[in-house]
């Protein structure tokens, strides 16, 4: 069981990107965080009015709930990324780059190798907590998460901590409910009933906290999960992924996916986006 309040590692990915590839999370905060080693290429980032250029050897930190837009400016790019959940009370961290940590590349490569070992033995759609249910995976998972903790201990002190008021606990409860029912067709009334507020009040406090409505947040989570499945499970069709995520039809799924990412699921599968 993860220790409450600490970053929880979810999965590892190896992204190969190209010139002109972009991600736009300015209007829809990311529901999952990412820390990535830039092994090749350059990209421009804009977040909270600040710009920076990510170059080879830099580490990119994107907090859970981060907002930004990015574009790759080199012909080839590669990010080795660890995705995580982390919502520290009373503090937030900006989207940032950390330089001078080139020695951590070996650690990222170790995590990637361990994750690929797990993926070879388990359903490729599993996240780390699900893969851990198979005791055969446990030694590799412990090795990987140990390296993850070392990397985070190097990175967190380099970040600018920004004090913020604690979020409304009902928003936290609503986020947890949405995550637990991600593959079901739930309404804002269902979510509001689960956290004991009216739908209109839930909509107001949710948007005030996260900048999106509860249903928009759910669609963002579903889109992120769809991105992961499109990359991790090439054996699944777009329709099968749509069914797995509880969409009413693959036509609606395609419409939502394109609105959220700017491309169709098929195009995304050819040119994977950063999750």
Short mmCIF file of C-alpha atoms in Angstrom, two decimals:
data_model
loop_
_atom_site.label_atom_id
_atom_site.label_comp_id
_atom_site.label_asym_id
_atom_site.label_seq_id
_atom_site.Cartn_x
_atom_site.Cartn_y
_atom_site.Cartn_z
CA UNK A 1 0.00 0.00 0.00
CA UNK A 2 1.45 3.44 -0.92
CA UNK A 3 2.20 5.86 1.90
CA UNK A 4 -0.41 8.61 1.80
CA UNK A 5 1.00 11.91 0.64
CA UNK A 6 4.05 10.49 -1.17
CA UNK A 7 4.39 10.35 -4.98
CA UNK A 8 2.94 7.08 -6.28
CA UNK A 9 4.58 5.63 -9.39
CA UNK A 10 2.04 4.47 -11.99
CA UNK A 11 3.92 3.40 -15.13
CA UNK A 12 7.02 4.06 -17.24
CA UNK A 13 7.14 5.00 -20.93
CA UNK A 14 9.72 5.58 -23.66
CA UNK A 15 8.55 8.31 -26.06
CA UNK A 16 10.11 8.93 -29.47
CA UNK A 17 8.94 12.27 -30.85
CA UNK A 18 9.57 14.43 -33.88
CA UNK A 19 9.66 18.00 -35.16
CA UNK A 20 6.33 19.78 -34.76
CA UNK A 21 4.88 17.35 -32.23
CA UNK A 22 2.99 19.33 -29.61
CA UNK A 23 0.92 18.87 -26.46
CA UNK A 24 -1.65 21.38 -25.25
CA UNK A 25 -2.75 21.18 -21.62
CA UNK A 26 -3.31 24.91 -21.10
CA UNK A 27 -7.09 24.63 -20.72
CA UNK A 28 -7.27 21.14 -19.23
CA UNK A 29 -4.97 20.35 -16.27
CA UNK A 30 -3.15 17.04 -16.49
CA UNK A 31 -4.68 14.46 -14.15
CA UNK A 32 -1.36 12.63 -13.80
CA UNK A 33 2.18 13.86 -13.25
CA UNK A 34 5.31 13.03 -15.23
CA UNK A 35 9.03 13.25 -14.65
CA UNK A 36 11.10 12.58 -17.76
CA UNK A 37 14.73 12.50 -18.82
CA UNK A 38 15.33 14.17 -22.20
CA UNK A 39 17.65 11.67 -23.86
CA UNK A 40 17.56 13.36 -27.26
CA UNK A 41 16.25 16.52 -28.94
CA UNK A 42 14.86 19.93 -27.92
CA UNK A 43 11.39 21.22 -27.14
CA UNK A 44 9.88 24.57 -26.14
CA UNK A 45 7.52 24.76 -23.15
CA UNK A 46 5.14 27.49 -21.99
CA UNK A 47 3.54 27.23 -18.53
CA UNK A 48 2.07 29.89 -16.23
CA UNK A 49 3.47 32.61 -18.48
CA UNK A 50 7.03 31.27 -18.33
CA UNK A 51 8.93 29.76 -21.22
CA UNK A 52 11.85 27.36 -21.23
CA UNK A 53 13.63 25.10 -23.70
CA UNK A 54 14.15 21.47 -22.80
CA UNK A 55 17.41 20.08 -24.20
CA UNK A 56 19.27 16.79 -24.13
CA UNK A 57 20.33 15.93 -20.56
CA UNK A 58 17.58 18.00 -18.91
CA UNK A 59 14.86 16.53 -16.72
CA UNK A 60 11.26 17.64 -17.28
CA UNK A 61 8.94 17.80 -14.27
CA UNK A 62 5.19 18.07 -14.89
CA UNK A 63 3.06 18.06 -11.74
CA UNK A 64 -0.31 16.44 -11.44
CA UNK A 65 -2.72 19.22 -12.41
CA UNK A 66 -0.04 21.06 -14.41
CA UNK A 67 -0.99 23.26 -17.35
CA UNK A 68 1.33 23.89 -20.27
CA UNK A 69 1.85 23.76 -24.03
CA UNK A 70 4.91 22.25 -25.70
CA UNK A 71 6.36 21.82 -29.17
CA UNK A 72 9.36 19.80 -30.32
CA UNK A 73 11.79 21.80 -32.41
CA UNK A 74 14.26 19.04 -33.32
CA UNK A 75 13.80 16.34 -35.93
CA UNK A 76 14.17 13.63 -33.30
CA UNK A 77 13.35 13.60 -29.62
CA UNK A 78 13.22 11.02 -26.86
CA UNK A 79 11.78 11.22 -23.36
CA UNK A 80 12.04 8.41 -20.80
CA UNK A 81 9.13 9.21 -18.53
CA UNK A 82 7.81 8.01 -15.18
CA UNK A 83 4.15 8.84 -14.59
CA UNK A 84 2.91 9.37 -11.05
CA UNK A 85 0.19 10.65 -8.75
CA UNK A 86 1.20 13.33 -6.25
CA UNK A 87 -1.02 16.03 -4.72
CA UNK A 88 0.83 17.49 -1.73
CA UNK A 89 -1.39 19.40 0.67
CA UNK A 90 -0.84 23.15 0.74
CA UNK A 91 1.87 23.12 -1.95
CA UNK A 92 2.07 22.98 -5.71
CA UNK A 93 5.02 22.75 -8.07
CA UNK A 94 5.29 24.42 -11.49
CA UNK A 95 6.12 22.70 -14.76
CA UNK A 96 9.91 22.88 -14.67
CA UNK A 97 13.16 21.70 -16.16
CA UNK A 98 16.08 20.62 -14.01
CA UNK A 99 19.57 20.74 -15.47
CA UNK A 100 22.81 19.23 -14.23
CA UNK A 101 21.34 15.83 -13.40
CA UNK A 102 22.75 13.87 -16.35
CA UNK A 103 23.93 11.16 -13.94
CA UNK A 104 20.27 10.19 -13.39
CA UNK A 105 19.99 8.81 -16.94
CA UNK A 106 21.16 5.41 -15.71
CA UNK A 107 18.38 5.43 -13.13
CA UNK A 108 15.73 6.22 -15.74
CA UNK A 109 17.08 3.48 -18.00
CA UNK A 110 16.97 1.04 -15.07
CA UNK A 111 13.32 1.89 -14.40
CA UNK A 112 12.50 1.50 -18.09
CA UNK A 113 14.23 -1.89 -18.23
CA UNK A 114 12.40 -3.07 -15.10
CA UNK A 115 9.06 -1.90 -16.49
CA UNK A 116 9.66 -3.72 -19.75
CA UNK A 117 10.45 -6.87 -17.76
CA UNK A 118 7.12 -6.55 -15.96
CA UNK A 119 5.33 -5.89 -19.24
CA UNK A 120 6.86 -9.05 -20.74
CA UNK A 121 5.33 -11.12 -17.95
CA UNK A 122 2.00 -9.35 -17.45
CA UNK A 123 -0.93 -7.84 -19.33
CA UNK A 124 0.54 -4.79 -21.04
CA UNK A 125 -2.40 -2.64 -19.97
CA UNK A 126 -1.61 -3.06 -16.27
CA UNK A 127 -0.30 -0.26 -14.12
CA UNK A 128 2.24 -0.98 -11.41
CA UNK A 129 -0.31 -1.47 -8.62
CA UNK A 130 -2.14 -4.08 -10.71
CA UNK A 131 1.07 -5.81 -11.79
CA UNK A 132 2.09 -6.03 -8.12
CA UNK A 133 -0.79 -8.44 -7.49
CA UNK A 134 1.39 -11.10 -9.15
CA UNK A 135 4.10 -11.94 -6.61
CA UNK A 136 6.46 -12.95 -9.42
CA UNK A 137 6.69 -9.27 -10.32
CA UNK A 138 7.43 -8.10 -6.78
CA UNK A 139 11.28 -8.21 -6.83
CA UNK A 140 11.39 -6.22 -10.08
CA UNK A 141 8.79 -3.73 -8.84
CA UNK A 142 10.70 -3.18 -5.59
CA UNK A 143 13.90 -2.61 -7.58
CA UNK A 144 12.16 -0.15 -9.91
CA UNK A 145 10.35 1.79 -7.19
CA UNK A 146 13.54 1.96 -5.17
CA UNK A 147 15.23 3.71 -8.10
CA UNK A 148 12.15 5.93 -8.48
CA UNK A 149 12.48 7.07 -4.86
CA UNK A 150 16.17 7.88 -5.38
CA UNK A 151 15.36 9.98 -8.46
CA UNK A 152 12.53 11.85 -6.73
CA UNK A 153 14.78 12.57 -3.74
CA UNK A 154 17.18 14.27 -6.18
CA UNK A 155 14.50 16.24 -8.03
CA UNK A 156 11.99 17.46 -5.42
CA UNK A 157 14.55 19.71 -3.60
CA UNK A 158 15.33 21.40 -6.94
CA UNK A 159 11.71 22.49 -7.47
CA UNK A 160 10.09 25.76 -6.44
CA UNK A 161 7.37 24.96 -3.90
CA UNK A 162 4.43 27.37 -4.15
CA UNK A 163 2.14 27.54 -1.08
CA UNK A 164 -1.57 27.19 -1.94
CA UNK A 165 -4.73 26.86 0.14
CA UNK A 166 -5.79 23.27 0.78
CA UNK A 167 -8.38 22.12 -1.79
CA UNK A 168 -11.99 21.52 -0.82
CA UNK A 169 -12.11 17.91 0.49
CA UNK A 170 -15.31 17.37 -1.49
CA UNK A 171 -13.34 17.97 -4.70
CA UNK A 172 -10.81 15.37 -3.61
CA UNK A 173 -13.66 12.95 -2.89
CA UNK A 174 -15.22 13.67 -6.28
CA UNK A 175 -11.88 13.09 -8.05
CA UNK A 176 -11.51 9.76 -6.24
CA UNK A 177 -15.06 8.75 -7.18
CA UNK A 178 -14.45 9.63 -10.83
CA UNK A 179 -11.21 7.62 -10.90
CA UNK A 180 -12.93 4.62 -9.30
CA UNK A 181 -15.77 4.72 -11.85
CA UNK A 182 -13.74 5.80 -14.87
CA UNK A 183 -15.06 3.01 -17.11
CA UNK A 184 -18.70 3.57 -16.17
CA UNK A 185 -21.24 6.00 -17.58
CA UNK A 186 -21.69 8.27 -14.59
CA UNK A 187 -23.41 11.66 -14.49
CA UNK A 188 -22.64 14.76 -12.45
CA UNK A 189 -25.65 13.83 -10.32
CA UNK A 190 -24.03 10.47 -9.51
CA UNK A 191 -20.79 12.21 -8.50
CA UNK A 192 -22.59 14.88 -6.47
CA UNK A 193 -24.65 12.27 -4.63
CA UNK A 194 -21.49 10.33 -3.75
CA UNK A 195 -19.91 13.41 -2.09
CA UNK A 196 -23.16 14.75 -0.57
CA UNK A 197 -23.51 18.06 -2.42
CA UNK A 198 -25.88 19.36 -5.08
CA UNK A 199 -24.82 18.98 -8.74
CA UNK A 200 -24.68 22.76 -9.22
CA UNK A 201 -22.51 23.29 -6.13
CA UNK A 202 -20.20 20.43 -7.10
CA UNK A 203 -19.81 21.95 -10.57
CA UNK A 204 -18.91 25.32 -9.03
CA UNK A 205 -16.35 24.10 -6.48
CA UNK A 206 -14.82 21.63 -8.95
CA UNK A 207 -14.34 24.26 -11.64
CA UNK A 208 -13.04 26.78 -9.10
CA UNK A 209 -10.42 24.26 -7.92
CA UNK A 210 -9.36 22.56 -11.16
CA UNK A 211 -10.58 24.87 -13.90
CA UNK A 212 -12.76 22.19 -15.51
CA UNK A 213 -16.11 20.57 -14.77
CA UNK A 214 -16.34 17.09 -13.25
CA UNK A 215 -17.40 15.57 -16.57
CA UNK A 216 -14.59 17.38 -18.43
CA UNK A 217 -12.17 16.01 -15.85
CA UNK A 218 -13.49 12.48 -16.39
CA UNK A 219 -13.10 12.82 -20.16
CA UNK A 220 -9.52 14.01 -19.65
CA UNK A 221 -8.79 10.96 -17.48
CA UNK A 222 -10.38 8.67 -20.06
CA UNK A 223 -8.37 10.30 -22.84
CA UNK A 224 -5.12 9.87 -20.92
CA UNK A 225 -5.94 6.20 -20.33
CA UNK A 226 -6.83 5.83 -24.01
CA UNK A 227 -3.46 7.34 -24.98
CA UNK A 228 -1.71 4.80 -22.79
CA UNK A 229 -3.68 1.88 -24.25
CA UNK A 230 -3.11 3.05 -27.83
CA UNK A 231 0.63 2.88 -27.19
CA UNK A 232 0.80 -0.12 -24.87
CA UNK A 233 -1.78 -2.35 -26.56
CA UNK A 234 -1.36 -2.31 -30.35
CA UNK A 235 -3.45 -5.50 -30.45
CA UNK A 236 -6.56 -3.56 -29.36
CA UNK A 237 -8.68 -1.78 -31.97
CA UNK A 238 -9.95 1.75 -31.40
CA UNK A 239 -13.42 0.29 -30.89
CA UNK A 240 -12.17 -2.14 -28.25
CA UNK A 241 -10.42 0.67 -26.37
CA UNK A 242 -13.62 2.71 -26.56
CA UNK A 243 -15.55 -0.22 -25.04
CA UNK A 244 -12.95 -0.71 -22.29
CA UNK A 245 -13.28 2.92 -21.25
CA UNK A 246 -17.08 2.87 -21.17
CA UNK A 247 -17.86 5.20 -24.08
CA UNK A 248 -21.34 4.90 -25.55
CA UNK A 249 -19.87 4.43 -29.04
CA UNK A 250 -16.52 4.54 -30.77
CA UNK A 251 -17.80 7.52 -32.80
CA UNK A 252 -18.26 9.51 -29.58
CA UNK A 253 -14.89 8.27 -28.31
CA UNK A 254 -13.17 9.45 -31.49
CA UNK A 255 -14.85 12.85 -31.18
CA UNK A 256 -13.78 13.27 -27.54
CA UNK A 257 -10.25 12.06 -28.24
CA UNK A 258 -9.75 14.49 -31.12
CA UNK A 259 -11.12 17.40 -29.09
CA UNK A 260 -8.77 16.61 -26.20
CA UNK A 261 -5.60 15.85 -28.19
CA UNK A 262 -6.05 17.54 -31.57
CA UNK A 263 -5.70 14.26 -33.48
CA UNK A 264 -7.62 11.06 -34.09
CA UNK A 265 -6.82 7.88 -32.12
CA UNK A 266 -5.37 6.33 -35.28
CA UNK A 267 -3.11 9.31 -35.95
CA UNK A 268 -2.03 9.35 -32.31
CA UNK A 269 -1.10 5.69 -32.50
CA UNK A 270 1.23 6.48 -35.41
CA UNK A 271 2.79 9.45 -33.54
CA UNK A 272 2.45 8.87 -29.79
CA UNK A 273 1.83 11.93 -27.64
CA UNK A 274 3.38 12.56 -24.25
CA UNK A 275 1.05 11.45 -21.47
#
